C-alpha cells in the first residue's frame, strides 16, 4: 500500500496520508470552499461518508496538506492501471483552501507528487486544468508543466511534465 508515509516539509507543514480521522475536517473544508473554487478544480462538496469512500485504493496516491494540525488541502495522484509503457502517466490534482493559498502548499504538493512519480519510474505526469483557472495554470507552468493538448468541448487543457528531464535537473 502506497499511502503510509508522513512528510514534514517545513515547520508546521505536513503531508499526511488520508485516514478516517481526517474525514470530517475534509468535508468541512469543502463545504467552506466557494462554488467557483470547487468548479475550477473539479472538486465537489462531499459528505463524510463520501470522503471516506473516495480516498485510497489501489490506483491512488493521496496526501492531505496539514498546517499546524489544520487540514488546508490535498494532493492526489491517479495512477495508471495499464502496464503498457506508453499508458503509464499519472494524473495529479491539487486543492488548497482559500485561506491557505499563496503560502507554497500547492507548489510543495506538486513537488512531492513529482518526486513520488520519479521514484516509481514514471516518465511523465499530467494535470487537466480548466482554461479559466489562471492561478493553477500559472502554478503548473512555473513547475515546468507545458500544454500538450487543448480540449475545447470542456474548456480544459492537459499540462504535462517529462520526468526524465526533471530527475536529471534536480539530482545535480
PDB file of C-alpha atoms in Angstrom:
ATOM      1  CA  UNK A   1       0.000   0.000   0.000  1.00  0.00           C
ATOM      2  CA  UNK A   2       1.461   3.356  -1.021  1.00  0.00           C
ATOM      3  CA  UNK A   3      -0.115   5.777   1.465  1.00  0.00           C
ATOM      4  CA  UNK A   4       1.903   5.051   4.602  1.00  0.00           C
ATOM      5  CA  UNK A   5       4.432   7.919   4.847  1.00  0.00           C
ATOM      6  CA  UNK A   6       4.142  11.296   6.525  1.00  0.00           C
ATOM      7  CA  UNK A   7       6.330  14.093   5.175  1.00  0.00           C
ATOM      8  CA  UNK A   8       7.403  17.150   7.155  1.00  0.00           C
ATOM      9  CA  UNK A   9       8.441  19.792   4.662  1.00  0.00           C
ATOM     10  CA  UNK A  10       8.964  22.748   6.926  1.00  0.00           C
ATOM     11  CA  UNK A  11       7.845  23.655  10.428  1.00  0.00           C
ATOM     12  CA  UNK A  12       4.069  23.452  10.603  1.00  0.00           C
ATOM     13  CA  UNK A  13       3.597  21.998   7.075  1.00  0.00           C
ATOM     14  CA  UNK A  14       2.890  18.284   6.765  1.00  0.00           C
ATOM     15  CA  UNK A  15       1.702  15.976   4.028  1.00  0.00           C
ATOM     16  CA  UNK A  16      -0.074  13.044   5.619  1.00  0.00           C
ATOM     17  CA  UNK A  17      -1.893  10.037   4.190  1.00  0.00           C
ATOM     18  CA  UNK A  18      -5.662  10.145   4.330  1.00  0.00           C
ATOM     19  CA  UNK A  19      -7.181   8.321   7.300  1.00  0.00           C
ATOM     20  CA  UNK A  20     -10.765   8.346   8.527  1.00  0.00           C
ATOM     21  CA  UNK A  21      -9.807  10.708  11.349  1.00  0.00           C
ATOM     22  CA  UNK A  22      -9.450  13.484   8.745  1.00  0.00           C
ATOM     23  CA  UNK A  23     -12.802  12.857   7.011  1.00  0.00           C
ATOM     24  CA  UNK A  24     -14.866  15.419   8.963  1.00  0.00           C
ATOM     25  CA  UNK A  25     -12.249  18.184   8.536  1.00  0.00           C
ATOM     26  CA  UNK A  26     -12.024  17.375   4.824  1.00  0.00           C
ATOM     27  CA  UNK A  27     -15.811  17.544   4.354  1.00  0.00           C
ATOM     28  CA  UNK A  28     -15.909  20.827   6.319  1.00  0.00           C
ATOM     29  CA  UNK A  29     -13.083  22.287   4.191  1.00  0.00           C
ATOM     30  CA  UNK A  30     -15.040  21.513   1.015  1.00  0.00           C
ATOM     31  CA  UNK A  31     -18.249  23.000   2.439  1.00  0.00           C
ATOM     32  CA  UNK A  32     -16.374  26.227   3.197  1.00  0.00           C
ATOM     33  CA  UNK A  33     -14.937  26.487  -0.329  1.00  0.00           C
ATOM     34  CA  UNK A  34     -16.620  28.725  -2.878  1.00  0.00           C
ATOM     35  CA  UNK A  35     -18.565  27.231  -5.775  1.00  0.00           C
ATOM     36  CA  UNK A  36     -16.111  28.917  -8.151  1.00  0.00           C
ATOM     37  CA  UNK A  37     -13.098  27.289  -6.464  1.00  0.00           C
ATOM     38  CA  UNK A  38     -14.756  23.890  -6.415  1.00  0.00           C
ATOM     39  CA  UNK A  39     -15.831  24.158 -10.042  1.00  0.00           C
ATOM     40  CA  UNK A  40     -12.434  25.253 -11.355  1.00  0.00           C
ATOM     41  CA  UNK A  41     -10.677  22.402  -9.579  1.00  0.00           C
ATOM     42  CA  UNK A  42     -13.240  19.732 -10.392  1.00  0.00           C
ATOM     43  CA  UNK A  43     -13.895  19.246  -6.687  1.00  0.00           C
ATOM     44  CA  UNK A  44     -17.321  18.887  -5.131  1.00  0.00           C
ATOM     45  CA  UNK A  45     -18.824  19.092  -1.665  1.00  0.00           C
ATOM     46  CA  UNK A  46     -18.980  15.620  -0.099  1.00  0.00           C
ATOM     47  CA  UNK A  47     -20.452  14.040   2.988  1.00  0.00           C
ATOM     48  CA  UNK A  48     -18.102  12.427   5.492  1.00  0.00           C
ATOM     49  CA  UNK A  49     -19.131   9.011   4.156  1.00  0.00           C
ATOM     50  CA  UNK A  50     -18.354  10.079   0.570  1.00  0.00           C
ATOM     51  CA  UNK A  51     -14.985  11.428   1.671  1.00  0.00           C
ATOM     52  CA  UNK A  52     -14.101   8.119   3.318  1.00  0.00           C
ATOM     53  CA  UNK A  53     -15.103   6.084   0.273  1.00  0.00           C
ATOM     54  CA  UNK A  54     -13.336   8.373  -2.232  1.00  0.00           C
ATOM     55  CA  UNK A  55      -9.814   8.201  -0.801  1.00  0.00           C
ATOM     56  CA  UNK A  56      -7.290   5.443  -1.190  1.00  0.00           C
ATOM     57  CA  UNK A  57      -7.495   2.429  -3.380  1.00  0.00           C
ATOM     58  CA  UNK A  58      -5.073   0.515  -5.488  1.00  0.00           C
ATOM     59  CA  UNK A  59      -4.633   3.197  -8.140  1.00  0.00           C
ATOM     60  CA  UNK A  60      -4.430   6.330  -5.994  1.00  0.00           C
ATOM     61  CA  UNK A  61      -1.798   8.147  -4.005  1.00  0.00           C
ATOM     62  CA  UNK A  62      -3.385  10.713  -1.703  1.00  0.00           C
ATOM     63  CA  UNK A  63      -1.857  13.188   0.713  1.00  0.00           C
ATOM     64  CA  UNK A  64      -3.598  15.733   2.882  1.00  0.00           C
ATOM     65  CA  UNK A  65      -1.927  19.103   3.352  1.00  0.00           C
ATOM     66  CA  UNK A  66      -1.877  19.974   7.041  1.00  0.00           C
ATOM     67  CA  UNK A  67      -0.704  23.209   8.637  1.00  0.00           C
ATOM     68  CA  UNK A  68      -0.412  23.302  12.417  1.00  0.00           C
ATOM     69  CA  UNK A  69      -2.856  20.367  12.807  1.00  0.00           C
ATOM     70  CA  UNK A  70      -5.435  22.001  10.498  1.00  0.00           C
ATOM     71  CA  UNK A  71      -6.339  20.493   7.138  1.00  0.00           C
ATOM     72  CA  UNK A  72      -5.806  23.059   4.355  1.00  0.00           C
ATOM     73  CA  UNK A  73      -5.867  20.957   1.167  1.00  0.00           C
ATOM     74  CA  UNK A  74      -4.912  17.776  -0.608  1.00  0.00           C
ATOM     75  CA  UNK A  75      -2.862  16.405  -3.475  1.00  0.00           C
ATOM     76  CA  UNK A  76      -3.890  13.295  -5.380  1.00  0.00           C
ATOM     77  CA  UNK A  77      -2.245  11.123  -7.979  1.00  0.00           C
ATOM     78  CA  UNK A  78      -4.412   8.905 -10.103  1.00  0.00           C
ATOM     79  CA  UNK A  79      -2.091   6.096 -11.107  1.00  0.00           C
ATOM     80  CA  UNK A  80      -2.393   4.285 -14.421  1.00  0.00           C
ATOM     81  CA  UNK A  81      -3.893   0.802 -14.474  1.00  0.00           C
ATOM     82  CA  UNK A  82      -2.041  -0.179 -17.645  1.00  0.00           C
ATOM     83  CA  UNK A  83       1.362  -1.816 -17.674  1.00  0.00           C
ATOM     84  CA  UNK A  84       1.971  -0.540 -21.222  1.00  0.00           C
ATOM     85  CA  UNK A  85       4.823   1.962 -21.023  1.00  0.00           C
ATOM     86  CA  UNK A  86       3.053   4.455 -23.314  1.00  0.00           C
ATOM     87  CA  UNK A  87      -0.001   4.497 -20.997  1.00  0.00           C
ATOM     88  CA  UNK A  88       1.890   4.909 -17.717  1.00  0.00           C
ATOM     89  CA  UNK A  89       1.112   8.562 -16.986  1.00  0.00           C
ATOM     90  CA  UNK A  90      -0.197   9.532 -13.561  1.00  0.00           C
ATOM     91  CA  UNK A  91      -2.604  12.455 -13.258  1.00  0.00           C
ATOM     92  CA  UNK A  92      -2.028  14.954 -10.453  1.00  0.00           C
ATOM     93  CA  UNK A  93      -4.506  17.356  -8.919  1.00  0.00           C
ATOM     94  CA  UNK A  94      -4.159  19.748  -6.006  1.00  0.00           C
ATOM     95  CA  UNK A  95      -6.740  21.581  -3.926  1.00  0.00           C
ATOM     96  CA  UNK A  96      -5.808  24.240  -1.349  1.00  0.00           C
ATOM     97  CA  UNK A  97      -8.413  26.072   0.713  1.00  0.00           C
ATOM     98  CA  UNK A  98      -8.831  29.785   0.065  1.00  0.00           C
ATOM     99  CA  UNK A  99      -7.372  30.719   3.460  1.00  0.00           C
ATOM    100  CA  UNK A 100      -4.151  28.774   2.802  1.00  0.00           C
ATOM    101  CA  UNK A 101      -3.395  29.972  -0.727  1.00  0.00           C
ATOM    102  CA  UNK A 102      -0.186  31.728  -1.777  1.00  0.00           C
ATOM    103  CA  UNK A 103       1.804  30.112   1.039  1.00  0.00           C
ATOM    104  CA  UNK A 104       3.627  27.495  -1.044  1.00  0.00           C
ATOM    105  CA  UNK A 105       1.433  24.499  -0.179  1.00  0.00           C
ATOM    106  CA  UNK A 106       0.388  23.701  -3.750  1.00  0.00           C
ATOM    107  CA  UNK A 107       3.945  24.076  -5.090  1.00  0.00           C
ATOM    108  CA  UNK A 108       5.269  21.739  -2.380  1.00  0.00           C
ATOM    109  CA  UNK A 109       2.423  19.306  -3.084  1.00  0.00           C
ATOM    110  CA  UNK A 110       3.307  19.185  -6.776  1.00  0.00           C
ATOM    111  CA  UNK A 111       6.980  18.732  -5.907  1.00  0.00           C
ATOM    112  CA  UNK A 112       6.133  15.826  -3.600  1.00  0.00           C
ATOM    113  CA  UNK A 113       3.923  14.189  -6.263  1.00  0.00           C
ATOM    114  CA  UNK A 114       6.643  14.582  -8.900  1.00  0.00           C
ATOM    115  CA  UNK A 115       9.262  13.084  -6.574  1.00  0.00           C
ATOM    116  CA  UNK A 116       6.993  10.122  -5.894  1.00  0.00           C
ATOM    117  CA  UNK A 117       6.439   9.560  -9.634  1.00  0.00           C
ATOM    118  CA  UNK A 118      10.178   9.768 -10.345  1.00  0.00           C
ATOM    119  CA  UNK A 119      10.835   7.217  -7.577  1.00  0.00           C
ATOM    120  CA  UNK A 120       8.297   4.854  -9.174  1.00  0.00           C
ATOM    121  CA  UNK A 121       9.878   5.097 -12.630  1.00  0.00           C
ATOM    122  CA  UNK A 122       7.147   7.066 -14.377  1.00  0.00           C
ATOM    123  CA  UNK A 123       8.288   9.002 -17.451  1.00  0.00           C
ATOM    124  CA  UNK A 124       5.766  11.837 -17.270  1.00  0.00           C
ATOM    125  CA  UNK A 125       2.946  13.259 -15.187  1.00  0.00           C
ATOM    126  CA  UNK A 126      -0.035  15.345 -16.277  1.00  0.00           C
ATOM    127  CA  UNK A 127      -2.758  17.641 -14.968  1.00  0.00           C
ATOM    128  CA  UNK A 128      -6.040  18.659 -16.578  1.00  0.00           C
ATOM    129  CA  UNK A 129      -6.829  22.297 -15.829  1.00  0.00           C
ATOM    130  CA  UNK A 130      -9.868  24.418 -16.682  1.00  0.00           C
ATOM    131  CA  UNK A 131      -8.917  27.186 -19.095  1.00  0.00           C
ATOM    132  CA  UNK A 132     -10.327  29.827 -16.693  1.00  0.00           C
ATOM    133  CA  UNK A 133      -8.259  28.602 -13.735  1.00  0.00           C
ATOM    134  CA  UNK A 134      -5.385  31.038 -14.226  1.00  0.00           C
ATOM    135  CA  UNK A 135      -3.872  30.509 -10.745  1.00  0.00           C
ATOM    136  CA  UNK A 136      -3.487  26.762 -11.421  1.00  0.00           C
ATOM    137  CA  UNK A 137      -2.195  27.374 -14.931  1.00  0.00           C
ATOM    138  CA  UNK A 138       0.447  29.752 -13.541  1.00  0.00           C
ATOM    139  CA  UNK A 139       1.364  27.320 -10.777  1.00  0.00           C
ATOM    140  CA  UNK A 140       1.766  24.268 -13.013  1.00  0.00           C
ATOM    141  CA  UNK A 141       3.645  26.136 -15.750  1.00  0.00           C
ATOM    142  CA  UNK A 142       6.012  27.598 -13.135  1.00  0.00           C
ATOM    143  CA  UNK A 143       6.656  23.993 -12.009  1.00  0.00           C
ATOM    144  CA  UNK A 144       7.712  23.062 -15.550  1.00  0.00           C
ATOM    145  CA  UNK A 145       4.456  21.683 -16.947  1.00  0.00           C
ATOM    146  CA  UNK A 146       3.543  22.619 -20.516  1.00  0.00           C
ATOM    147  CA  UNK A 147       0.352  22.401 -22.556  1.00  0.00           C
ATOM    148  CA  UNK A 148       0.197  19.224 -24.650  1.00  0.00           C
ATOM    149  CA  UNK A 149      -3.482  19.208 -25.577  1.00  0.00           C
ATOM    150  CA  UNK A 150      -6.494  21.509 -25.536  1.00  0.00           C
ATOM    151  CA  UNK A 151      -9.986  20.060 -25.029  1.00  0.00           C
ATOM    152  CA  UNK A 152     -12.374  22.710 -26.404  1.00  0.00           C
ATOM    153  CA  UNK A 153     -15.561  20.815 -25.542  1.00  0.00           C
ATOM    154  CA  UNK A 154     -14.701  21.001 -21.825  1.00  0.00           C
ATOM    155  CA  UNK A 155     -12.712  24.266 -21.934  1.00  0.00           C
ATOM    156  CA  UNK A 156      -9.737  22.475 -20.412  1.00  0.00           C
ATOM    157  CA  UNK A 157      -6.113  21.859 -21.279  1.00  0.00           C
ATOM    158  CA  UNK A 158      -3.771  18.993 -20.489  1.00  0.00           C
ATOM    159  CA  UNK A 159      -0.438  20.047 -18.978  1.00  0.00           C
ATOM    160  CA  UNK A 160       2.417  17.564 -18.861  1.00  0.00           C
ATOM    161  CA  UNK A 161       5.883  17.315 -17.320  1.00  0.00           C
ATOM    162  CA  UNK A 162       8.557  14.931 -18.588  1.00  0.00           C
ATOM    163  CA  UNK A 163      10.093  13.363 -15.502  1.00  0.00           C
ATOM    164  CA  UNK A 164      13.300  12.109 -17.061  1.00  0.00           C
ATOM    165  CA  UNK A 165      14.477  15.681 -17.639  1.00  0.00           C
ATOM    166  CA  UNK A 166      13.109  16.679 -14.224  1.00  0.00           C
ATOM    167  CA  UNK A 167      15.042  13.974 -12.363  1.00  0.00           C
ATOM    168  CA  UNK A 168      18.294  14.841 -14.177  1.00  0.00           C
ATOM    169  CA  UNK A 169      17.870  18.563 -13.485  1.00  0.00           C
ATOM    170  CA  UNK A 170      17.028  18.105  -9.805  1.00  0.00           C
ATOM    171  CA  UNK A 171      19.551  15.387  -8.975  1.00  0.00           C
ATOM    172  CA  UNK A 172      22.603  17.623  -9.593  1.00  0.00           C
TER     173      UNK A 172
END
